mmCIF file of C-alpha atoms and ligand atoms in Angstrom:
data_model
loop_
_atom_site.group_PDB
_atom_site.id
_atom_site.type_symbol
_atom_site.label_atom_id
_atom_site.label_comp_id
_atom_site.label_asym_id
_atom_site.label_seq_id
_atom_site.Cartn_x
_atom_site.Cartn_y
_atom_site.Cartn_z
ATOM 1 C CA UNK H 1 69.990 27.367 150.441
ATOM 2 C CA UNK H 2 69.882 28.012 146.653
ATOM 3 C CA UNK H 3 66.440 27.346 145.142
ATOM 4 C CA UNK H 4 66.411 24.188 143.012
ATOM 5 C CA UNK H 5 66.794 24.819 139.258
ATOM 6 C CA UNK H 6 63.792 24.002 137.039
ATOM 7 C CA UNK H 7 61.602 22.562 139.771
ATOM 8 C CA UNK H 8 58.694 20.798 137.974
ATOM 9 C CA UNK H 9 56.353 21.858 140.805
ATOM 10 C CA UNK H 10 57.026 25.521 140.000
ATOM 11 C CA UNK H 11 54.860 26.548 137.019
ATOM 12 C CA UNK H 12 57.209 29.375 135.931
ATOM 13 C CA UNK H 13 60.155 26.942 135.769
ATOM 14 C CA UNK H 14 58.432 25.148 132.889
ATOM 15 C CA UNK H 15 58.870 28.346 130.869
ATOM 16 C CA UNK H 16 62.206 29.468 132.321
ATOM 17 C CA UNK H 17 64.819 29.336 129.541
ATOM 18 C CA UNK H 18 67.755 29.619 131.997
ATOM 19 C CA UNK H 19 70.009 26.637 132.623
ATOM 20 C CA UNK H 20 68.766 24.506 129.731
ATOM 21 C CA UNK H 21 71.222 22.574 127.588
ATOM 22 C CA UNK H 22 71.105 21.806 123.848
ATOM 23 C CA UNK H 23 69.277 18.495 124.428
ATOM 24 C CA UNK H 24 66.660 20.363 126.460
ATOM 25 C CA UNK H 25 66.034 22.795 123.609
ATOM 26 C CA UNK H 26 65.852 19.901 121.136
ATOM 27 C CA UNK H 27 63.164 18.290 123.320
ATOM 28 C CA UNK H 28 61.150 21.518 123.701
ATOM 29 C CA UNK H 29 61.231 22.131 119.942
ATOM 30 C CA UNK H 30 60.248 18.501 119.347
ATOM 31 C CA UNK H 31 57.253 18.850 121.671
ATOM 32 C CA UNK H 32 56.097 22.151 120.126
ATOM 33 C CA UNK H 33 56.403 20.575 116.643
ATOM 34 C CA UNK H 34 54.500 17.474 117.821
ATOM 35 C CA UNK H 35 51.655 19.557 119.301
ATOM 36 C CA UNK H 36 51.539 21.606 116.077
ATOM 37 C CA UNK H 37 51.262 18.406 114.028
ATOM 38 C CA UNK H 38 48.455 17.063 116.219
ATOM 39 C CA UNK H 39 46.618 20.397 115.826
ATOM 40 C CA UNK H 40 47.169 20.235 112.058
ATOM 41 C CA UNK H 41 45.817 16.672 111.914
ATOM 42 C CA UNK H 42 42.451 17.855 113.258
ATOM 43 C CA UNK H 43 42.491 20.946 111.037
ATOM 44 C CA UNK H 44 43.142 18.669 108.061
ATOM 45 C CA UNK H 45 40.174 16.445 108.964
ATOM 46 C CA UNK H 46 37.977 19.547 109.366
ATOM 47 C CA UNK H 47 39.003 20.784 105.910
ATOM 48 C CA UNK H 48 38.438 17.364 104.327
ATOM 49 C CA UNK H 49 34.968 17.421 105.917
ATOM 50 C CA UNK H 50 34.176 20.232 103.462
ATOM 51 C CA UNK H 51 34.207 17.627 100.693
ATOM 52 C CA UNK H 52 30.955 16.292 102.148
ATOM 53 C CA UNK H 53 29.384 19.742 101.580
ATOM 54 C CA UNK H 54 29.807 19.470 97.824
ATOM 55 C CA UNK H 55 32.292 20.486 95.124
ATOM 56 C CA UNK H 56 31.344 24.180 95.253
ATOM 57 C CA UNK H 57 32.221 24.529 98.954
ATOM 58 C CA UNK H 58 35.497 22.658 98.461
ATOM 59 C CA UNK H 59 36.473 24.689 95.369
ATOM 60 C CA UNK H 60 35.828 27.844 97.393
ATOM 61 C CA UNK H 61 38.181 26.603 100.108
ATOM 62 C CA UNK H 62 40.870 25.692 97.536
ATOM 63 C CA UNK H 63 40.655 29.245 96.145
ATOM 64 C CA UNK H 64 41.286 30.794 99.594
ATOM 65 C CA UNK H 65 44.009 28.220 100.363
ATOM 66 C CA UNK H 66 46.138 29.769 97.611
ATOM 67 C CA UNK H 67 46.665 32.960 99.655
ATOM 68 C CA UNK H 68 50.183 33.667 101.068
ATOM 69 C CA UNK H 69 48.896 33.312 104.642
ATOM 70 C CA UNK H 70 47.764 29.725 103.965
ATOM 71 C CA UNK H 71 51.067 28.949 102.242
ATOM 72 C CA UNK H 72 52.917 30.292 105.294
ATOM 73 C CA UNK H 73 50.818 28.030 107.520
ATOM 74 C CA UNK H 74 51.575 25.054 105.265
ATOM 75 C CA UNK H 75 55.283 25.895 105.495
ATOM 76 C CA UNK H 76 55.022 25.773 109.297
ATOM 77 C CA UNK H 77 53.547 22.264 109.007
ATOM 78 C CA UNK H 78 56.400 21.233 106.686
ATOM 79 C CA UNK H 79 59.025 22.699 109.070
ATOM 80 C CA UNK H 80 57.402 20.942 112.058
ATOM 81 C CA UNK H 81 57.134 17.599 110.216
ATOM 82 C CA UNK H 82 60.747 17.765 108.987
ATOM 83 C CA UNK H 83 62.167 18.695 112.394
ATOM 84 C CA UNK H 84 59.976 16.281 114.373
ATOM 85 C CA UNK H 85 60.753 13.407 111.985
ATOM 86 C CA UNK H 86 64.500 14.043 111.776
ATOM 87 C CA UNK H 87 64.862 14.721 115.505
ATOM 88 C CA UNK H 88 62.686 11.646 116.109
ATOM 89 C CA UNK H 89 65.309 9.556 114.310
ATOM 90 C CA UNK H 90 67.961 11.162 116.586
ATOM 91 C CA UNK H 91 65.911 10.287 119.693
ATOM 92 C CA UNK H 92 65.381 6.707 118.455
ATOM 93 C CA UNK H 93 69.098 6.237 117.705
ATOM 94 C CA UNK H 94 70.205 7.563 121.100
ATOM 95 C CA UNK H 95 67.512 5.406 122.763
ATOM 96 C CA UNK H 96 69.355 2.405 121.302
ATOM 97 C CA UNK H 97 72.648 3.849 122.612
ATOM 98 C CA UNK H 98 73.753 4.801 119.090
ATOM 99 C CA UNK H 99 75.577 8.135 118.684
ATOM 100 C CA UNK H 100 74.932 9.387 122.232
ATOM 101 C CA UNK H 101 78.237 11.369 122.328
ATOM 102 C CA UNK H 102 77.237 12.959 118.979
ATOM 103 C CA UNK H 103 73.675 13.851 120.051
ATOM 104 C CA UNK H 104 74.359 17.609 119.844
ATOM 105 C CA UNK H 105 75.774 17.354 116.326
ATOM 106 C CA UNK H 106 72.780 15.225 115.320
ATOM 107 C CA UNK H 107 70.445 17.919 116.693
ATOM 108 C CA UNK H 108 72.223 20.661 114.729
ATOM 109 C CA UNK H 109 72.137 18.466 111.599
ATOM 110 C CA UNK H 110 68.395 17.806 112.052
ATOM 111 C CA UNK H 111 67.806 21.545 112.535
ATOM 112 C CA UNK H 112 69.903 22.505 109.496
ATOM 113 C CA UNK H 113 68.239 19.914 107.237
ATOM 114 C CA UNK H 114 64.801 21.071 108.434
ATOM 115 C CA UNK H 115 65.602 24.719 107.639
ATOM 116 C CA UNK H 116 67.071 23.825 104.224
ATOM 117 C CA UNK H 117 64.161 21.503 103.387
ATOM 118 C CA UNK H 118 61.633 24.170 104.409
ATOM 119 C CA UNK H 119 63.446 26.727 102.221
ATOM 120 C CA UNK H 120 63.248 24.394 99.210
ATOM 121 C CA UNK H 121 59.490 24.003 99.790
ATOM 122 C CA UNK H 122 59.124 27.790 100.333
ATOM 123 C CA UNK H 123 60.771 28.592 96.995
ATOM 124 C CA UNK H 124 58.621 26.065 95.133
ATOM 125 C CA UNK H 125 55.359 26.991 96.869
ATOM 126 C CA UNK H 126 55.766 30.735 96.425
ATOM 127 C CA UNK H 127 57.003 30.554 92.816
ATOM 128 C CA UNK H 128 55.309 27.540 91.141
ATOM 129 C CA UNK H 129 51.536 27.828 90.693
HETATM 130 C C1 HEM L 1 58.547 10.665 110.767
HETATM 131 C C2 HEM L 1 57.573 10.477 111.632
HETATM 132 C C3 HEM L 1 57.739 10.581 113.137
HETATM 133 C C4 HEM L 1 58.767 10.172 113.933
HETATM 134 C C5 HEM L 1 60.072 9.485 113.520
HETATM 135 C C6 HEM L 1 58.399 10.498 115.309
HETATM 136 C C7 HEM L 1 59.169 10.231 116.433
HETATM 137 C C8 HEM L 1 58.859 10.585 117.717
HETATM 138 C C9 HEM L 1 59.650 10.285 118.889
HETATM 139 C C10 HEM L 1 60.960 9.501 118.909
HETATM 140 C C11 HEM L 1 59.011 10.809 119.948
HETATM 141 C C12 HEM L 1 59.476 10.735 121.429
HETATM 142 C C13 HEM L 1 60.299 11.970 121.742
HETATM 143 C C14 HEM L 1 60.971 11.917 123.099
HETATM 144 O O1 HEM L 1 60.664 11.047 123.922
HETATM 145 O O2 HEM L 1 61.854 12.770 123.359
HETATM 146 C C15 HEM L 1 57.807 11.448 119.463
HETATM 147 C C16 HEM L 1 56.895 12.101 120.274
HETATM 148 C C17 HEM L 1 55.692 12.585 119.831
HETATM 149 N N1 HEM L 1 55.206 12.595 118.540
HETATM 150 FE FE1 HEM L 1 56.205 11.890 116.933
HETATM 151 N N2 HEM L 1 57.170 11.106 115.310
HETATM 152 C C18 HEM L 1 56.723 11.174 113.994
HETATM 153 C C19 HEM L 1 55.537 11.714 113.560
HETATM 154 C C20 HEM L 1 54.575 12.295 114.362
HETATM 155 C C21 HEM L 1 53.331 12.867 113.889
HETATM 156 C C22 HEM L 1 52.879 12.894 112.418
HETATM 157 C C23 HEM L 1 52.674 13.351 114.982
HETATM 158 C C24 HEM L 1 51.355 14.053 115.105
HETATM 159 C C25 HEM L 1 50.366 13.950 114.240
HETATM 160 C C26 HEM L 1 53.496 13.075 116.138
HETATM 161 C C27 HEM L 1 53.167 13.390 117.432
HETATM 162 C C28 HEM L 1 53.968 13.187 118.528
HETATM 163 C C29 HEM L 1 53.636 13.575 119.882
HETATM 164 C C30 HEM L 1 52.347 14.290 120.324
HETATM 165 C C31 HEM L 1 54.714 13.215 120.685
HETATM 166 C C32 HEM L 1 54.849 13.441 122.203
HETATM 167 C C33 HEM L 1 55.747 14.661 122.350
HETATM 168 C C34 HEM L 1 56.218 14.925 123.770
HETATM 169 O O3 HEM L 1 55.915 14.169 124.690
HETATM 170 O O4 HEM L 1 56.950 15.920 123.939
HETATM 171 N N3 HEM L 1 54.646 12.440 115.721
HETATM 172 N N4 HEM L 1 57.739 11.294 118.111
#
């Protein structure tokens, strides 16, 4: 007998890319983006906590936050927020039985808009100071 595809009891199957459809990839990307946003939320609170240590400490952080590595990290947050939000609208619509036959096109649209939106932010953040 053929082994069952993507058996949730098999740990490797959680990471096996074989046999997944577009909706599956949309869900995985949505979850990764969501976990990234939750991580960022705590990072954001940690950084804001520096305000309690006085203006000098915060100014020092702001100076380091202008480095390209920080900007790249901020772009990841923007990409995650755009994709998670736009795909979230897709999930909500299909949950109400709206546009189910077009769910793939909605995923590609959400992905495209996220990439384009992130590019707009990238240009502004790397060129405007
Ligand atoms: C525009 C704002 C947002 C919208 C429209 C939205 C929408 C959604 C939807 C529809 C789901 C369910 C996905 C599914 O069942 O397939 C979801 C899951 C989730 N969202 Fe959001 N969300 C938003 C913002 C956020 C933010 C800011 C965070 C984190 C700080 C977040 C964290 C999560 C988490 C952790 C999940 C569970 C993911 C999973 O089970 O795979 N969301 N969101």
